[in-house]
mmCIF file of C-alpha atoms in Angstrom:
data_model
loop_
_atom_site.group_PDB
_atom_site.id
_atom_site.type_symbol
_atom_site.label_atom_id
_atom_site.label_comp_id
_atom_site.label_asym_id
_atom_site.label_seq_id
_atom_site.Cartn_x
_atom_site.Cartn_y
_atom_site.Cartn_z
ATOM 1 C CA MET A 24 -84.012 -160.735 48.515
ATOM 2 C CA GLN A 25 -85.216 -156.745 46.787
ATOM 3 C CA ARG A 26 -83.139 -153.395 47.682
ATOM 4 C CA PRO A 27 -86.033 -150.705 48.925
ATOM 5 C CA PHE A 28 -84.960 -148.480 45.172
ATOM 6 C CA GLN A 29 -85.369 -152.041 43.522
ATOM 7 C CA ARG A 30 -88.840 -151.941 45.114
ATOM 8 C CA GLY A 31 -89.432 -149.028 44.520
ATOM 9 C CA ARG A 32 -89.198 -148.662 40.944
ATOM 10 C CA LEU A 33 -90.951 -152.572 39.774
ATOM 11 C CA ALA A 34 -93.656 -150.714 42.102
ATOM 12 C CA ALA A 35 -93.479 -146.999 39.946
ATOM 13 C CA ALA A 36 -93.214 -148.956 37.099
ATOM 14 C CA LEU A 37 -96.721 -151.443 37.424
ATOM 15 C CA CYS A 38 -98.084 -148.608 38.617
ATOM 16 C CA LEU A 39 -97.493 -146.336 35.067
ATOM 17 C CA ALA A 40 -98.125 -149.540 33.399
ATOM 18 C CA PHE A 41 -101.126 -150.348 34.974
ATOM 19 C CA THR A 42 -102.501 -146.531 34.417
ATOM 20 C CA THR A 43 -101.865 -145.961 30.547
ATOM 21 C CA THR A 44 -103.237 -149.819 30.244
ATOM 22 C CA ALA A 45 -107.355 -147.888 31.691
ATOM 23 C CA ALA A 46 -105.988 -144.793 29.840
ATOM 24 C CA ALA A 47 -106.549 -147.120 26.915
ATOM 25 C CA ALA A 48 -108.818 -148.969 27.211
ATOM 26 C CA ALA A 49 -111.047 -145.943 28.157
ATOM 27 C CA TRP A 50 -110.488 -143.642 24.830
ATOM 28 C CA PRO A 51 -111.207 -141.806 23.795
ATOM 29 C CA GLU A 52 -112.496 -139.425 25.777
ATOM 30 C CA ARG A 53 -112.640 -136.246 24.423
ATOM 31 C CA PRO A 54 -112.094 -134.766 20.367
ATOM 32 C CA ILE A 55 -110.012 -136.360 18.597
ATOM 33 C CA THR A 56 -108.035 -134.255 16.152
ATOM 34 C CA LEU A 57 -106.863 -135.353 12.277
ATOM 35 C CA VAL A 58 -103.999 -132.932 11.251
ATOM 36 C CA VAL A 59 -103.621 -132.573 7.458
ATOM 37 C CA PRO A 60 -101.219 -130.606 6.609
ATOM 38 C CA TYR A 61 -102.276 -129.463 3.848
ATOM 39 C CA THR A 62 -104.848 -126.375 2.335
ATOM 40 C CA PRO A 63 -108.763 -127.529 2.588
ATOM 41 C CA GLY A 64 -110.706 -128.677 -0.632
ATOM 42 C CA GLY A 65 -107.910 -131.002 -1.942
ATOM 43 C CA PRO A 66 -107.275 -134.506 -1.852
ATOM 44 C CA THR A 67 -105.502 -135.359 1.123
ATOM 45 C CA ASP A 68 -109.127 -132.763 3.043
ATOM 46 C CA ILE A 69 -111.655 -134.723 0.697
ATOM 47 C CA VAL A 70 -110.462 -138.639 2.058
ATOM 48 C CA ALA A 71 -109.682 -136.508 5.241
ATOM 49 C CA ARG A 72 -113.546 -135.359 5.856
ATOM 50 C CA VAL A 73 -115.148 -138.417 4.724
ATOM 51 C CA VAL A 74 -112.798 -140.597 7.824
ATOM 52 C CA ALA A 75 -113.220 -138.372 10.232
ATOM 53 C CA GLN A 76 -116.982 -138.265 10.285
ATOM 54 C CA GLY A 77 -116.774 -142.290 10.551
ATOM 55 C CA LEU A 78 -114.721 -142.703 13.107
ATOM 56 C CA GLY A 79 -116.662 -140.364 14.852
ATOM 57 C CA ASP A 80 -118.960 -142.904 14.830
ATOM 58 C CA GLU A 81 -117.701 -145.792 14.958
ATOM 59 C CA LEU A 82 -115.473 -144.283 17.924
ATOM 60 C CA GLY A 83 -118.429 -142.239 20.032
ATOM 61 C CA GLN A 84 -116.022 -138.422 19.387
ATOM 62 C CA THR A 85 -115.797 -135.679 16.839
ATOM 63 C CA VAL A 86 -113.595 -135.738 14.928
ATOM 64 C CA LEU A 87 -111.566 -132.873 13.557
ATOM 65 C CA VAL A 88 -110.247 -132.256 10.773
ATOM 66 C CA ASP A 89 -107.523 -129.164 11.270
ATOM 67 C CA ASN A 90 -105.106 -128.219 8.133
ATOM 68 C CA ARG A 91 -101.868 -127.719 9.396
ATOM 69 C CA SER A 92 -99.760 -127.016 5.225
ATOM 70 C CA GLY A 93 -96.424 -125.667 4.060
ATOM 71 C CA ALA A 94 -93.894 -126.987 3.819
ATOM 72 C CA GLY A 95 -94.230 -130.117 1.859
ATOM 73 C CA GLY A 96 -96.315 -131.765 4.321
ATOM 74 C CA ASN A 97 -94.242 -131.452 6.997
ATOM 75 C CA ILE A 98 -95.642 -129.042 8.972
ATOM 76 C CA GLY A 99 -98.310 -130.954 9.947
ATOM 77 C CA ALA A 100 -96.037 -134.314 10.257
ATOM 78 C CA ASP A 101 -93.624 -131.743 12.787
ATOM 79 C CA LEU A 102 -97.033 -130.980 14.674
ATOM 80 C CA VAL A 103 -98.263 -133.917 15.217
ATOM 81 C CA ALA A 104 -93.941 -135.976 15.365
ATOM 82 C CA ARG A 105 -94.454 -133.104 19.045
ATOM 83 C CA ALA A 106 -97.611 -134.329 19.837
ATOM 84 C CA ALA A 107 -98.653 -136.233 23.159
ATOM 85 C CA PRO A 108 -98.648 -140.121 21.936
ATOM 86 C CA ASP A 109 -102.141 -140.278 24.213
ATOM 87 C CA GLY A 110 -104.230 -141.471 20.430
ATOM 88 C CA TYR A 111 -105.797 -138.427 20.138
ATOM 89 C CA THR A 112 -103.503 -136.253 17.996
ATOM 90 C CA LEU A 113 -103.623 -138.077 14.460
ATOM 91 C CA LEU A 114 -101.777 -137.547 11.529
ATOM 92 C CA MET A 115 -102.940 -137.932 6.961
ATOM 93 C CA ALA A 116 -100.018 -139.292 6.048
ATOM 94 C CA THR A 117 -99.482 -138.888 2.674
ATOM 95 C CA THR A 118 -96.725 -140.603 -0.267
ATOM 96 C CA ALA A 119 -95.165 -137.570 0.630
ATOM 97 C CA HIS A 120 -94.057 -138.280 3.672
ATOM 98 C CA ALA A 121 -91.734 -141.120 2.116
ATOM 99 C CA ILE A 122 -90.732 -138.912 -0.742
ATOM 100 C CA ASN A 123 -89.877 -135.419 1.753
ATOM 101 C CA MET A 124 -87.086 -138.482 3.669
ATOM 102 C CA SER A 125 -84.755 -138.199 0.684
ATOM 103 C CA LEU A 126 -85.703 -135.401 -0.615
ATOM 104 C CA PHE A 127 -85.554 -132.978 2.508
ATOM 105 C CA PRO A 128 -81.555 -132.238 3.796
ATOM 106 C CA ASP A 129 -83.428 -131.496 7.418
ATOM 107 C CA LEU A 130 -86.124 -133.077 9.207
ATOM 108 C CA SER A 131 -87.527 -132.808 11.721
ATOM 109 C CA TYR A 132 -88.601 -136.870 12.100
ATOM 110 C CA ASP A 133 -88.439 -140.281 10.532
ATOM 111 C CA VAL A 134 -92.006 -141.434 9.127
ATOM 112 C CA ARG A 135 -90.620 -144.992 9.686
ATOM 113 C CA LYS A 136 -89.503 -143.851 13.860
ATOM 114 C CA THR A 137 -91.213 -140.528 14.953
ATOM 115 C CA PHE A 138 -95.149 -142.226 14.598
ATOM 116 C CA ALA A 139 -96.865 -144.729 14.857
ATOM 117 C CA PRO A 140 -98.257 -146.620 12.184
ATOM 118 C CA VAL A 141 -102.422 -147.452 12.335
ATOM 119 C CA SER A 142 -103.499 -148.293 8.536
ATOM 120 C CA LEU A 143 -103.358 -147.298 5.727
ATOM 121 C CA LEU A 144 -106.795 -145.866 3.802
ATOM 122 C CA THR A 145 -106.533 -145.386 0.224
ATOM 123 C CA GLN A 146 -104.042 -145.836 -2.717
ATOM 124 C CA GLY A 147 -105.235 -144.786 -6.176
ATOM 125 C CA PRO A 148 -103.310 -142.809 -9.370
ATOM 126 C CA LEU A 149 -102.942 -139.914 -10.397
ATOM 127 C CA VAL A 150 -104.340 -138.063 -13.669
ATOM 128 C CA VAL A 151 -102.254 -135.669 -16.175
ATOM 129 C CA VAL A 152 -104.425 -133.139 -16.839
ATOM 130 C CA ALA A 153 -103.952 -129.832 -19.231
ATOM 131 C CA ARG A 154 -105.401 -126.540 -19.860
ATOM 132 C CA PRO A 155 -107.758 -126.325 -22.674
ATOM 133 C CA ASP A 156 -105.855 -124.995 -24.191
ATOM 134 C CA LEU A 157 -102.924 -126.526 -24.295
ATOM 135 C CA PRO A 158 -102.141 -127.528 -27.958
ATOM 136 C CA VAL A 159 -101.433 -130.853 -26.662
ATOM 137 C CA ALA A 160 -103.894 -134.496 -26.614
ATOM 138 C CA SER A 161 -102.254 -136.860 -25.973
ATOM 139 C CA PRO A 162 -99.017 -137.912 -23.868
ATOM 140 C CA ALA A 163 -96.923 -138.190 -27.081
ATOM 141 C CA GLU A 164 -97.880 -134.826 -27.936
ATOM 142 C CA LEU A 165 -97.398 -133.406 -24.433
ATOM 143 C CA ILE A 166 -93.564 -135.520 -24.887
ATOM 144 C CA ALA A 167 -93.091 -133.673 -27.904
ATOM 145 C CA LEU A 168 -94.077 -130.001 -28.000
ATOM 146 C CA ALA A 169 -91.877 -129.840 -24.108
ATOM 147 C CA LYS A 170 -88.751 -130.517 -25.592
ATOM 148 C CA GLU A 171 -89.878 -128.462 -28.656
ATOM 149 C CA LYS A 172 -90.371 -125.844 -25.949
ATOM 150 C CA PRO A 173 -87.449 -127.290 -23.070
ATOM 151 C CA GLY A 174 -88.441 -125.748 -19.952
ATOM 152 C CA GLU A 175 -90.768 -123.133 -21.202
ATOM 153 C CA LEU A 176 -94.243 -125.476 -20.186
ATOM 154 C CA THR A 177 -95.207 -125.703 -17.050
ATOM 155 C CA PHE A 178 -96.323 -128.038 -14.799
ATOM 156 C CA ALA A 179 -97.639 -127.419 -11.202
ATOM 157 C CA SER A 180 -97.787 -129.012 -7.377
ATOM 158 C CA SER A 181 -99.962 -129.623 -5.060
ATOM 159 C CA GLY A 182 -95.798 -129.112 -2.718
ATOM 160 C CA ASN A 183 -92.885 -129.751 -3.174
ATOM 161 C CA GLY A 184 -92.192 -133.929 -2.701
ATOM 162 C CA GLN A 185 -95.072 -134.525 -3.383
ATOM 163 C CA SER A 186 -96.282 -137.158 -5.673
ATOM 164 C CA THR A 187 -98.026 -134.511 -7.696
ATOM 165 C CA HIS A 188 -94.536 -132.855 -8.489
ATOM 166 C CA LEU A 189 -92.143 -136.508 -7.791
ATOM 167 C CA SER A 190 -94.600 -137.829 -10.366
ATOM 168 C CA ALA A 191 -94.479 -134.925 -13.463
ATOM 169 C CA GLU A 192 -89.738 -135.425 -11.913
ATOM 170 C CA LEU A 193 -90.215 -138.912 -12.850
ATOM 171 C CA PHE A 194 -92.392 -137.835 -16.437
ATOM 172 C CA ASN A 195 -89.446 -136.217 -17.290
ATOM 173 C CA ALA A 196 -86.694 -138.003 -16.475
ATOM 174 C CA LYS A 197 -88.918 -141.431 -18.122
ATOM 175 C CA ALA A 198 -89.745 -138.628 -21.385
ATOM 176 C CA GLY A 199 -86.304 -136.931 -21.847
ATOM 177 C CA THR A 200 -88.016 -133.291 -21.415
ATOM 178 C CA ARG A 201 -87.840 -130.374 -19.341
ATOM 179 C CA MET A 202 -90.653 -129.028 -17.901
ATOM 180 C CA THR A 203 -90.220 -126.707 -15.044
ATOM 181 C CA HIS A 204 -92.167 -127.551 -11.425
ATOM 182 C CA VAL A 205 -94.256 -124.147 -10.155
ATOM 183 C CA PRO A 206 -95.127 -125.936 -6.189
ATOM 184 C CA TYR A 207 -98.213 -124.682 -4.507
ATOM 185 C CA ARG A 208 -99.498 -125.315 -1.112
ATOM 186 C CA GLY A 209 -102.112 -127.573 -1.726
ATOM 187 C CA SER A 210 -104.058 -129.440 -4.821
ATOM 188 C CA ALA A 211 -107.001 -126.854 -4.382
ATOM 189 C CA PRO A 212 -105.298 -123.497 -6.181
ATOM 190 C CA ALA A 213 -102.954 -125.103 -8.160
ATOM 191 C CA LEU A 214 -105.472 -126.769 -10.278
ATOM 192 C CA THR A 215 -107.643 -123.273 -9.824
ATOM 193 C CA ASP A 216 -104.071 -121.980 -11.848
ATOM 194 C CA VAL A 217 -104.379 -124.442 -14.648
ATOM 195 C CA MET A 218 -107.930 -123.367 -15.509
ATOM 196 C CA GLY A 219 -106.891 -120.195 -15.237
ATOM 197 C CA GLY A 220 -103.779 -120.789 -17.778
ATOM 198 C CA GLN A 221 -101.246 -119.947 -15.023
ATOM 199 C CA ALA A 222 -99.443 -123.865 -15.112
ATOM 200 C CA ASP A 223 -99.749 -125.687 -18.368
ATOM 201 C CA LEU A 224 -101.066 -129.290 -16.338
ATOM 202 C CA MET A 225 -100.882 -130.500 -13.748
ATOM 203 C CA PHE A 226 -100.481 -134.423 -12.352
ATOM 204 C CA ASP A 227 -103.251 -134.971 -9.945
ATOM 205 C CA THR A 228 -105.316 -137.461 -7.518
ATOM 206 C CA MET A 229 -108.116 -138.468 -9.128
ATOM 207 C CA LEU A 230 -110.324 -137.127 -7.031
ATOM 208 C CA SER A 231 -109.435 -133.724 -6.834
ATOM 209 C CA ALA A 232 -108.943 -134.061 -10.980
ATOM 210 C CA MET A 233 -111.381 -135.335 -12.596
ATOM 211 C CA PRO A 234 -115.067 -133.017 -11.826
ATOM 212 C CA TYR A 235 -112.801 -130.445 -13.533
ATOM 213 C CA VAL A 236 -112.579 -132.529 -16.458
ATOM 214 C CA ALA A 237 -116.296 -133.431 -16.839
ATOM 215 C CA SER A 238 -117.047 -130.211 -16.852
ATOM 216 C CA GLY A 239 -114.847 -129.028 -19.565
ATOM 217 C CA LYS A 240 -112.501 -127.325 -17.197
ATOM 218 C CA LEU A 241 -109.493 -129.403 -17.821
ATOM 219 C CA LYS A 242 -108.531 -132.384 -19.879
ATOM 220 C CA ALA A 243 -106.890 -135.256 -19.209
ATOM 221 C CA LEU A 244 -103.828 -136.621 -20.872
ATOM 222 C CA ALA A 245 -103.491 -140.019 -18.790
ATOM 223 C CA VAL A 246 -103.395 -142.053 -15.729
ATOM 224 C CA THR A 247 -100.169 -142.799 -13.973
ATOM 225 C CA SER A 248 -101.069 -146.782 -13.039
ATOM 226 C CA ALA A 249 -100.021 -149.458 -14.932
ATOM 227 C CA GLN A 250 -103.315 -150.282 -15.978
ATOM 228 C CA ARG A 251 -106.088 -148.146 -16.728
ATOM 229 C CA SER A 252 -108.592 -146.616 -14.244
ATOM 230 C CA PRO A 253 -112.022 -148.409 -13.495
ATOM 231 C CA ALA A 254 -113.288 -144.584 -12.938
ATOM 232 C CA ALA A 255 -111.684 -143.020 -16.488
ATOM 233 C CA PRO A 256 -111.400 -146.366 -18.439
ATOM 234 C CA ASP A 257 -110.680 -144.387 -22.172
ATOM 235 C CA VAL A 258 -108.097 -142.442 -20.495
ATOM 236 C CA PRO A 259 -104.552 -144.048 -21.308
ATOM 237 C CA THR A 260 -102.089 -144.507 -19.089
ATOM 238 C CA LEU A 261 -98.209 -143.470 -19.797
ATOM 239 C CA ALA A 262 -96.613 -146.386 -20.399
ATOM 240 C CA GLU A 263 -98.995 -147.771 -22.844
ATOM 241 C CA SER A 264 -98.587 -144.667 -24.439
ATOM 242 C CA GLY A 265 -94.877 -145.293 -24.873
ATOM 243 C CA LEU A 266 -93.463 -144.925 -21.241
ATOM 244 C CA GLU A 267 -92.881 -147.988 -20.164
ATOM 245 C CA GLY A 268 -92.653 -148.603 -17.034
ATOM 246 C CA TYR A 269 -94.109 -145.668 -15.512
ATOM 247 C CA GLU A 270 -95.756 -145.703 -12.800
ATOM 248 C CA ALA A 271 -96.904 -143.310 -9.847
ATOM 249 C CA LEU A 272 -99.527 -143.756 -7.548
ATOM 250 C CA ALA A 273 -100.747 -141.269 -4.845
ATOM 251 C CA TRP A 274 -101.895 -143.171 -0.907
ATOM 252 C CA ASN A 275 -103.349 -142.009 2.581
ATOM 253 C CA GLY A 276 -103.120 -143.510 6.057
ATOM 254 C CA LEU A 277 -103.258 -143.149 9.036
ATOM 255 C CA LEU A 278 -100.173 -142.048 11.497
ATOM 256 C CA LEU A 279 -99.892 -141.209 14.898
ATOM 257 C CA PRO A 280 -97.086 -139.831 18.157
ATOM 258 C CA ALA A 281 -94.753 -143.309 18.298
ATOM 259 C CA LYS A 282 -95.126 -143.932 21.655
ATOM 260 C CA THR A 283 -99.161 -144.302 21.176
ATOM 261 C CA PRO A 284 -100.397 -147.033 23.814
ATOM 262 C CA GLU A 285 -100.601 -150.381 21.288
ATOM 263 C CA PRO A 286 -104.997 -150.990 22.410
ATOM 264 C CA VAL A 287 -105.564 -147.364 21.389
ATOM 265 C CA VAL A 288 -103.226 -147.653 18.115
ATOM 266 C CA GLU A 289 -105.471 -151.519 17.953
ATOM 267 C CA ARG A 290 -109.166 -149.684 18.105
ATOM 268 C CA LEU A 291 -108.265 -147.002 15.996
ATOM 269 C CA ASN A 292 -107.632 -149.714 13.349
ATOM 270 C CA ASP A 293 -110.549 -151.364 13.409
ATOM 271 C CA ALA A 294 -112.197 -148.660 13.200
ATOM 272 C CA VAL A 295 -110.769 -147.823 10.285
ATOM 273 C CA ARG A 296 -111.718 -151.278 9.105
ATOM 274 C CA ALA A 297 -114.745 -150.916 10.132
ATOM 275 C CA VAL A 298 -115.136 -147.486 8.133
ATOM 276 C CA LEU A 299 -113.247 -148.808 5.224
ATOM 277 C CA ASP A 300 -116.324 -151.437 4.792
ATOM 278 C CA ARG A 301 -118.944 -149.235 4.258
ATOM 279 C CA PRO A 302 -120.253 -149.617 0.930
ATOM 280 C CA GLU A 303 -121.050 -145.807 0.605
ATOM 281 C CA VAL A 304 -117.349 -145.203 1.577
ATOM 282 C CA ARG A 305 -115.756 -147.455 -1.182
ATOM 283 C CA LYS A 306 -118.205 -146.169 -3.794
ATOM 284 C CA GLN A 307 -117.867 -142.524 -3.420
ATOM 285 C CA PHE A 308 -113.788 -143.286 -2.894
ATOM 286 C CA ALA A 309 -113.335 -145.440 -6.364
ATOM 287 C CA ALA A 310 -116.315 -142.980 -8.049
ATOM 288 C CA GLN A 311 -112.877 -140.672 -8.103
ATOM 289 C CA GLY A 312 -109.985 -142.854 -8.416
ATOM 290 C CA PHE A 313 -109.034 -144.302 -4.965
ATOM 291 C CA ALA A 314 -109.180 -147.380 -3.366
ATOM 292 C CA ALA A 315 -109.874 -147.852 -0.014
ATOM 293 C CA THR A 316 -107.072 -149.464 1.799
ATOM 294 C CA TRP A 317 -107.671 -151.136 4.642
ATOM 295 C CA MET A 318 -104.609 -152.146 6.490
ATOM 296 C CA SER A 319 -103.106 -153.811 10.095
ATOM 297 C CA PRO A 320 -100.639 -151.053 11.818
ATOM 298 C CA ALA A 321 -97.523 -153.970 11.202
ATOM 299 C CA ASP A 322 -99.015 -153.706 7.961
ATOM 300 C CA PHE A 323 -98.811 -150.162 7.408
ATOM 301 C CA GLY A 324 -95.735 -149.363 8.858
ATOM 302 C CA ALA A 325 -94.262 -152.248 5.985
ATOM 303 C CA PHE A 326 -95.843 -150.318 3.644
ATOM 304 C CA VAL A 327 -94.120 -146.860 4.701
ATOM 305 C CA GLY A 328 -90.712 -148.307 4.847
ATOM 306 C CA ASP A 329 -91.042 -149.272 1.338
ATOM 307 C CA GLU A 330 -92.201 -146.226 0.134
ATOM 308 C CA VAL A 331 -89.052 -144.327 1.339
ATOM 309 C CA GLU A 332 -87.119 -146.581 -0.339
ATOM 310 C CA LYS A 333 -88.596 -146.467 -3.947
ATOM 311 C CA TRP A 334 -89.754 -142.692 -4.625
ATOM 312 C CA ALA A 335 -85.806 -142.515 -2.652
ATOM 313 C CA ASP A 336 -85.046 -144.178 -5.637
ATOM 314 C CA VAL A 337 -86.531 -141.571 -7.951
ATOM 315 C CA VAL A 338 -85.406 -139.157 -6.036
ATOM 316 C CA LYS A 339 -82.289 -139.321 -6.969
ATOM 317 C CA SER A 340 -82.550 -140.838 -10.481
ATOM 318 C CA SER A 341 -84.360 -137.566 -11.610
ATOM 319 C CA GLY A 342 -82.531 -134.885 -10.031
ATOM 320 C CA ALA A 343 -86.329 -133.733 -8.467
ATOM 321 C CA THR A 344 -84.753 -131.111 -5.663
ATOM 322 C CA VAL A 345 -86.778 -129.071 -3.584
ATOM 323 C CA ASN A 346 -87.567 -125.013 -4.741
#
């Protein structure tokens, strides 16, 4: 026979479960905020705005993009980590959030535990771009110049710990060069300074860099994937240019605060799948070197865990630090 306090606890638990289920079934009842932890105009922001528009159509609610840049993506991630787990605050996660697990010593979150995975969105190679007057026309010439002038060549990045930072550090480690890192608060200002000559080169996503290559404001030296990109078939890979085994891919995905009700996660995942299945969305991303890639929440969670391990090895072998 149950005691009164046991019956009370059981009733409270059932009431909470009913309330949570009812709230999840009604979700979304108001606008949703998608936190992008980088400045407007960069590759992650571009992907976020395409996805936000599509999700708004699928869910029948406005999805607002909120740019919260700084600390290599950590400011935006911390904001979402502390948000209510009700499905109304999303994080646009990137490769950097896996990298940051080993690069930053005192993070306020664990990307594998503090968030509920939703789905991968895009993945693709970076492209090595240089200012037009840099006296190199190939990866081999870049390596030669960097060795001739150790520490003098500068590479911009979208921030400490970003894939745009670590991919260049991996290049340094494999090529035996020493280029100097110059972090920015996003890809857009970093590219602007490379075009203006304040920095020599950058490893950036094709989505943001290739339009400037097409206009002649930047020159493309290589891509960081194992195979050439269909978006730039004439640009060689670093691996085929002498850096055997080199590969670095950038990705974007969606995370929610941990303990978000499973029905909310599943409905959002379904909406993401519908958006990424749209031919115009896939075509838009493919033209810029990104593959639209849906995953189940479980698969995306496993993917993030694998990325944390992979980039921890890169951080250790390259000796990369935040500065």
